[in-house]
């Protein structure tokens, strides 16, 4: 790593899937691919950012992230997959259409996390503390890597926990980090500290709206 160039992470959420469109939680066990809109979003992201000299592309093990960065992979950029940044496992809530009851349960779980009750979970799912533990392993890995410019593609809730880990914040802060499909966060690492320099940017989607 060139010590005079700060390490920079381009962190994006995957493109839209039919589950996203219908408001159905996919979580960590439903391995859905991108829908037509998601494919267009992925192409738009490539069109705007393909001139950046990414040294590696890092994704979760779920194919919606692979498809989102496919154009970068086709360009020959080295690719690695990490289960640590798979989406949160929502247990029995995954694959079920949203109802008032499920939405109320979801808001209750989020409120518990915001108040510091990190072991609360959906039935059969993963707790916030378990999610934070695994994404923190990934964040530590990023700190140790030698490259200066990395592209990372992950998932909404995993990214919220990941950003809290990057910024060394309490996990109770993660609910404030929200991400559109292919929303881009840019984080810079300097003086042993990460900071956000761009937040949920969708500039690449302007011609799709």
CSV table of C-alpha atoms in Angstrom, one decimal:
chain,number,residue,atom,x,y,z
A,1,UNK,CA,0.0,0.0,0.0
A,2,UNK,CA,1.2,3.5,-0.8
A,3,UNK,CA,1.3,5.3,2.5
A,4,UNK,CA,0.8,8.7,0.9
A,5,UNK,CA,-2.6,7.6,-0.7
A,6,UNK,CA,-5.4,6.9,1.8
A,7,UNK,CA,-7.1,3.6,1.5
A,8,UNK,CA,-10.6,4.2,0.0
A,9,UNK,CA,-13.5,1.8,0.1
A,10,UNK,CA,-16.4,2.0,-2.4
A,11,UNK,CA,-19.2,0.2,-0.6
A,12,UNK,CA,-22.5,-0.4,-2.5
A,13,UNK,CA,-25.7,-2.3,-1.9
A,14,UNK,CA,-26.8,-4.8,-4.5
A,15,UNK,CA,-29.2,-3.9,-7.2
A,16,UNK,CA,-32.9,-4.4,-7.1
A,17,UNK,CA,-34.5,-7.9,-7.0
A,18,UNK,CA,-38.1,-8.9,-7.3
A,19,UNK,CA,-38.2,-9.4,-3.6
A,20,UNK,CA,-37.1,-5.8,-3.0
A,21,UNK,CA,-39.7,-4.6,-5.5
A,22,UNK,CA,-42.4,-6.4,-3.6
A,23,UNK,CA,-41.2,-5.4,-0.2
A,24,UNK,CA,-40.3,-9.0,0.8
A,25,UNK,CA,-37.3,-9.6,3.1
A,26,UNK,CA,-34.7,-11.9,1.4
A,27,UNK,CA,-32.2,-12.0,4.2
A,28,UNK,CA,-29.3,-14.3,4.2
A,29,UNK,CA,-31.0,-17.5,3.0
A,30,UNK,CA,-32.9,-16.5,-0.1
A,31,UNK,CA,-30.4,-16.2,-3.0
A,32,UNK,CA,-32.4,-14.1,-5.4
A,33,UNK,CA,-30.9,-12.6,-8.6
A,34,UNK,CA,-31.4,-9.1,-9.9
A,35,UNK,CA,-34.6,-8.1,-11.7
A,36,UNK,CA,-34.6,-6.0,-14.9
A,37,UNK,CA,-34.3,-2.8,-12.9
A,38,UNK,CA,-31.4,-4.2,-10.9
A,39,UNK,CA,-29.5,-5.2,-14.0
A,40,UNK,CA,-30.0,-1.6,-15.4
A,41,UNK,CA,-28.8,-0.2,-12.0
A,42,UNK,CA,-25.7,-2.4,-12.1
A,43,UNK,CA,-24.9,-1.2,-15.7
A,44,UNK,CA,-25.4,2.4,-14.7
A,45,UNK,CA,-23.0,2.0,-11.8
A,46,UNK,CA,-20.4,0.6,-14.1
A,47,UNK,CA,-20.9,3.3,-16.6
A,48,UNK,CA,-20.1,6.0,-14.1
A,49,UNK,CA,-17.3,4.3,-12.1
A,50,UNK,CA,-15.5,2.0,-14.6
A,51,UNK,CA,-12.7,4.5,-14.9
A,52,UNK,CA,-11.6,3.9,-11.3
A,53,UNK,CA,-8.7,1.6,-10.8
A,54,UNK,CA,-10.2,-0.8,-8.3
A,55,UNK,CA,-7.5,-3.3,-7.1
A,56,UNK,CA,-10.0,-5.9,-5.9
A,57,UNK,CA,-13.8,-6.5,-5.8
A,58,UNK,CA,-15.2,-8.0,-2.6
A,59,UNK,CA,-18.7,-9.4,-2.4
A,60,UNK,CA,-20.9,-11.5,-0.2
A,61,UNK,CA,-21.6,-15.1,-1.3
A,62,UNK,CA,-25.1,-14.2,-2.5
A,63,UNK,CA,-25.5,-13.9,-6.3
A,64,UNK,CA,-27.3,-10.5,-6.2
A,65,UNK,CA,-24.0,-8.9,-5.1
A,66,UNK,CA,-22.1,-10.9,-7.8
A,67,UNK,CA,-24.5,-9.7,-10.5
A,68,UNK,CA,-24.3,-6.1,-9.3
A,69,UNK,CA,-20.5,-5.9,-9.9
A,70,UNK,CA,-20.4,-8.3,-12.9
A,71,UNK,CA,-19.1,-5.7,-15.3
A,72,UNK,CA,-16.1,-5.0,-13.0
A,73,UNK,CA,-15.5,-8.8,-12.8
A,74,UNK,CA,-15.7,-9.1,-16.6
A,75,UNK,CA,-13.0,-6.4,-16.8
A,76,UNK,CA,-10.7,-8.8,-15.0
A,77,UNK,CA,-10.5,-7.2,-11.5
A,78,UNK,CA,-9.6,-9.8,-8.9
A,79,UNK,CA,-12.7,-11.0,-7.0
A,80,UNK,CA,-13.1,-12.5,-3.5
A,81,UNK,CA,-16.3,-13.6,-1.7
A,82,UNK,CA,-16.9,-13.3,2.0
A,83,UNK,CA,-19.7,-15.0,4.0
A,84,UNK,CA,-19.1,-12.4,6.7
A,85,UNK,CA,-20.9,-9.8,4.7
A,86,UNK,CA,-23.9,-11.9,3.7
A,87,UNK,CA,-27.2,-10.3,4.5
A,88,UNK,CA,-28.6,-10.7,8.0
A,89,UNK,CA,-30.6,-14.0,8.6
A,90,UNK,CA,-34.1,-12.9,9.4
A,91,UNK,CA,-35.3,-16.5,10.1
A,92,UNK,CA,-39.1,-17.0,9.7
A,93,UNK,CA,-39.5,-13.5,8.3
A,94,UNK,CA,-37.6,-14.3,5.1
A,95,UNK,CA,-39.7,-14.7,2.0
A,96,UNK,CA,-43.0,-13.6,3.6
A,97,UNK,CA,-44.9,-10.7,2.1
A,98,UNK,CA,-45.1,-7.7,4.4
A,99,UNK,CA,-48.2,-7.4,6.6
A,100,UNK,CA,-49.0,-4.9,9.3
A,101,UNK,CA,-48.1,-7.5,11.9
A,102,UNK,CA,-44.7,-8.2,10.3
A,103,UNK,CA,-43.9,-4.5,9.9
A,104,UNK,CA,-44.8,-3.9,13.5
A,105,UNK,CA,-42.6,-6.7,14.6
A,106,UNK,CA,-39.7,-5.4,12.5
A,107,UNK,CA,-40.1,-1.9,14.0
A,108,UNK,CA,-40.1,-3.4,17.5
A,109,UNK,CA,-36.9,-5.3,16.8
A,110,UNK,CA,-35.2,-2.2,15.4
A,111,UNK,CA,-36.3,-0.2,18.4
A,112,UNK,CA,-34.8,-2.9,20.7
A,113,UNK,CA,-31.5,-2.6,18.9
A,114,UNK,CA,-31.5,1.2,19.1
A,115,UNK,CA,-32.0,0.9,22.9
A,116,UNK,CA,-29.0,-1.5,23.2
A,117,UNK,CA,-30.8,-4.9,23.3
A,118,UNK,CA,-28.6,-6.4,20.6
A,119,UNK,CA,-29.5,-10.0,21.3
A,120,UNK,CA,-33.1,-9.6,20.1
A,121,UNK,CA,-33.8,-11.4,16.9
A,122,UNK,CA,-36.7,-12.5,14.6
A,123,UNK,CA,-37.8,-16.1,15.3
A,124,UNK,CA,-35.1,-18.5,14.0
A,125,UNK,CA,-33.0,-15.6,12.8
A,126,UNK,CA,-29.7,-13.8,13.7
A,127,UNK,CA,-29.3,-11.2,16.4
A,128,UNK,CA,-27.7,-7.8,15.8
A,129,UNK,CA,-24.8,-8.7,18.0
A,130,UNK,CA,-24.1,-11.9,15.9
A,131,UNK,CA,-24.3,-9.8,12.7
A,132,UNK,CA,-22.0,-7.2,14.1
A,133,UNK,CA,-19.5,-9.8,15.2
A,134,UNK,CA,-19.1,-11.3,11.7
A,135,UNK,CA,-19.1,-8.0,9.8
A,136,UNK,CA,-16.4,-6.7,12.2
A,137,UNK,CA,-14.2,-9.6,11.1
A,138,UNK,CA,-14.5,-8.3,7.6
A,139,UNK,CA,-13.8,-4.7,8.6
A,140,UNK,CA,-10.6,-5.9,10.4
A,141,UNK,CA,-9.6,-7.8,7.3
A,142,UNK,CA,-10.1,-4.6,5.2
A,143,UNK,CA,-7.8,-2.7,7.6
A,144,UNK,CA,-5.0,-5.2,7.1
A,145,UNK,CA,-5.2,-5.3,3.3
A,146,UNK,CA,-2.5,-3.6,1.3
A,147,UNK,CA,-4.7,-2.2,-1.6
A,148,UNK,CA,-5.6,1.5,-1.7
A,149,UNK,CA,-8.9,1.2,-3.7
A,150,UNK,CA,-11.5,-1.5,-3.1
A,151,UNK,CA,-15.0,-2.1,-4.3
A,152,UNK,CA,-17.3,-3.9,-1.8
A,153,UNK,CA,-20.8,-5.0,-2.6
A,154,UNK,CA,-23.1,-6.2,0.3
A,155,UNK,CA,-26.6,-5.9,1.6
A,156,UNK,CA,-28.7,-3.3,3.5
A,157,UNK,CA,-28.7,-4.5,7.1
A,158,UNK,CA,-25.2,-6.0,6.8
A,159,UNK,CA,-24.0,-2.6,5.5
A,160,UNK,CA,-25.6,-0.7,8.3
A,161,UNK,CA,-23.8,-2.9,10.8
A,162,UNK,CA,-20.6,-2.7,8.8
A,163,UNK,CA,-20.6,1.1,8.6
A,164,UNK,CA,-21.0,1.2,12.4
A,165,UNK,CA,-18.0,-1.1,12.7
A,166,UNK,CA,-15.9,0.9,10.2
A,167,UNK,CA,-16.7,4.1,12.3
A,168,UNK,CA,-16.1,2.3,15.6
A,169,UNK,CA,-19.6,3.4,16.7
A,170,UNK,CA,-22.0,1.6,19.1
A,171,UNK,CA,-24.3,-0.9,17.2
A,172,UNK,CA,-27.3,1.2,18.4
A,173,UNK,CA,-26.3,3.7,15.7
A,174,UNK,CA,-26.7,1.3,12.8
A,175,UNK,CA,-30.4,2.1,12.2
A,176,UNK,CA,-29.5,5.6,10.9
A,177,UNK,CA,-27.6,4.2,8.0
A,178,UNK,CA,-30.0,3.5,5.1
A,179,UNK,CA,-29.2,2.3,1.6
A,180,UNK,CA,-31.0,2.4,-1.8
A,181,UNK,CA,-30.4,-0.4,-4.2
A,182,UNK,CA,-26.8,0.3,-5.6
A,183,UNK,CA,-26.6,3.2,-3.2
A,184,UNK,CA,-22.9,4.0,-2.8
A,185,UNK,CA,-20.9,4.9,0.4
A,186,UNK,CA,-17.3,6.0,0.1
A,187,UNK,CA,-15.1,5.5,3.2
A,188,UNK,CA,-11.5,6.7,3.6
A,189,UNK,CA,-9.0,5.2,6.0
A,190,UNK,CA,-6.3,7.5,7.2
A,191,UNK,CA,-4.5,7.8,10.6
A,192,UNK,CA,-6.0,4.5,11.6
A,193,UNK,CA,-9.5,5.9,11.3
A,194,UNK,CA,-12.3,5.4,8.8
A,195,UNK,CA,-14.5,8.3,7.8
A,196,UNK,CA,-17.5,8.6,5.4
A,197,UNK,CA,-16.8,10.9,2.5
A,198,UNK,CA,-19.9,10.0,0.4
A,199,UNK,CA,-23.3,8.7,1.8
A,200,UNK,CA,-25.8,6.6,-0.2
A,201,UNK,CA,-25.0,8.3,-3.5
A,202,UNK,CA,-27.3,7.4,-6.4
A,203,UNK,CA,-25.8,9.8,-8.9
A,204,UNK,CA,-25.3,6.9,-11.3
A,205,UNK,CA,-29.1,6.3,-11.4
A,206,UNK,CA,-30.1,9.8,-12.5
A,207,UNK,CA,-30.9,8.7,-16.1
A,208,UNK,CA,-33.0,5.7,-14.8
A,209,UNK,CA,-35.4,7.8,-12.8
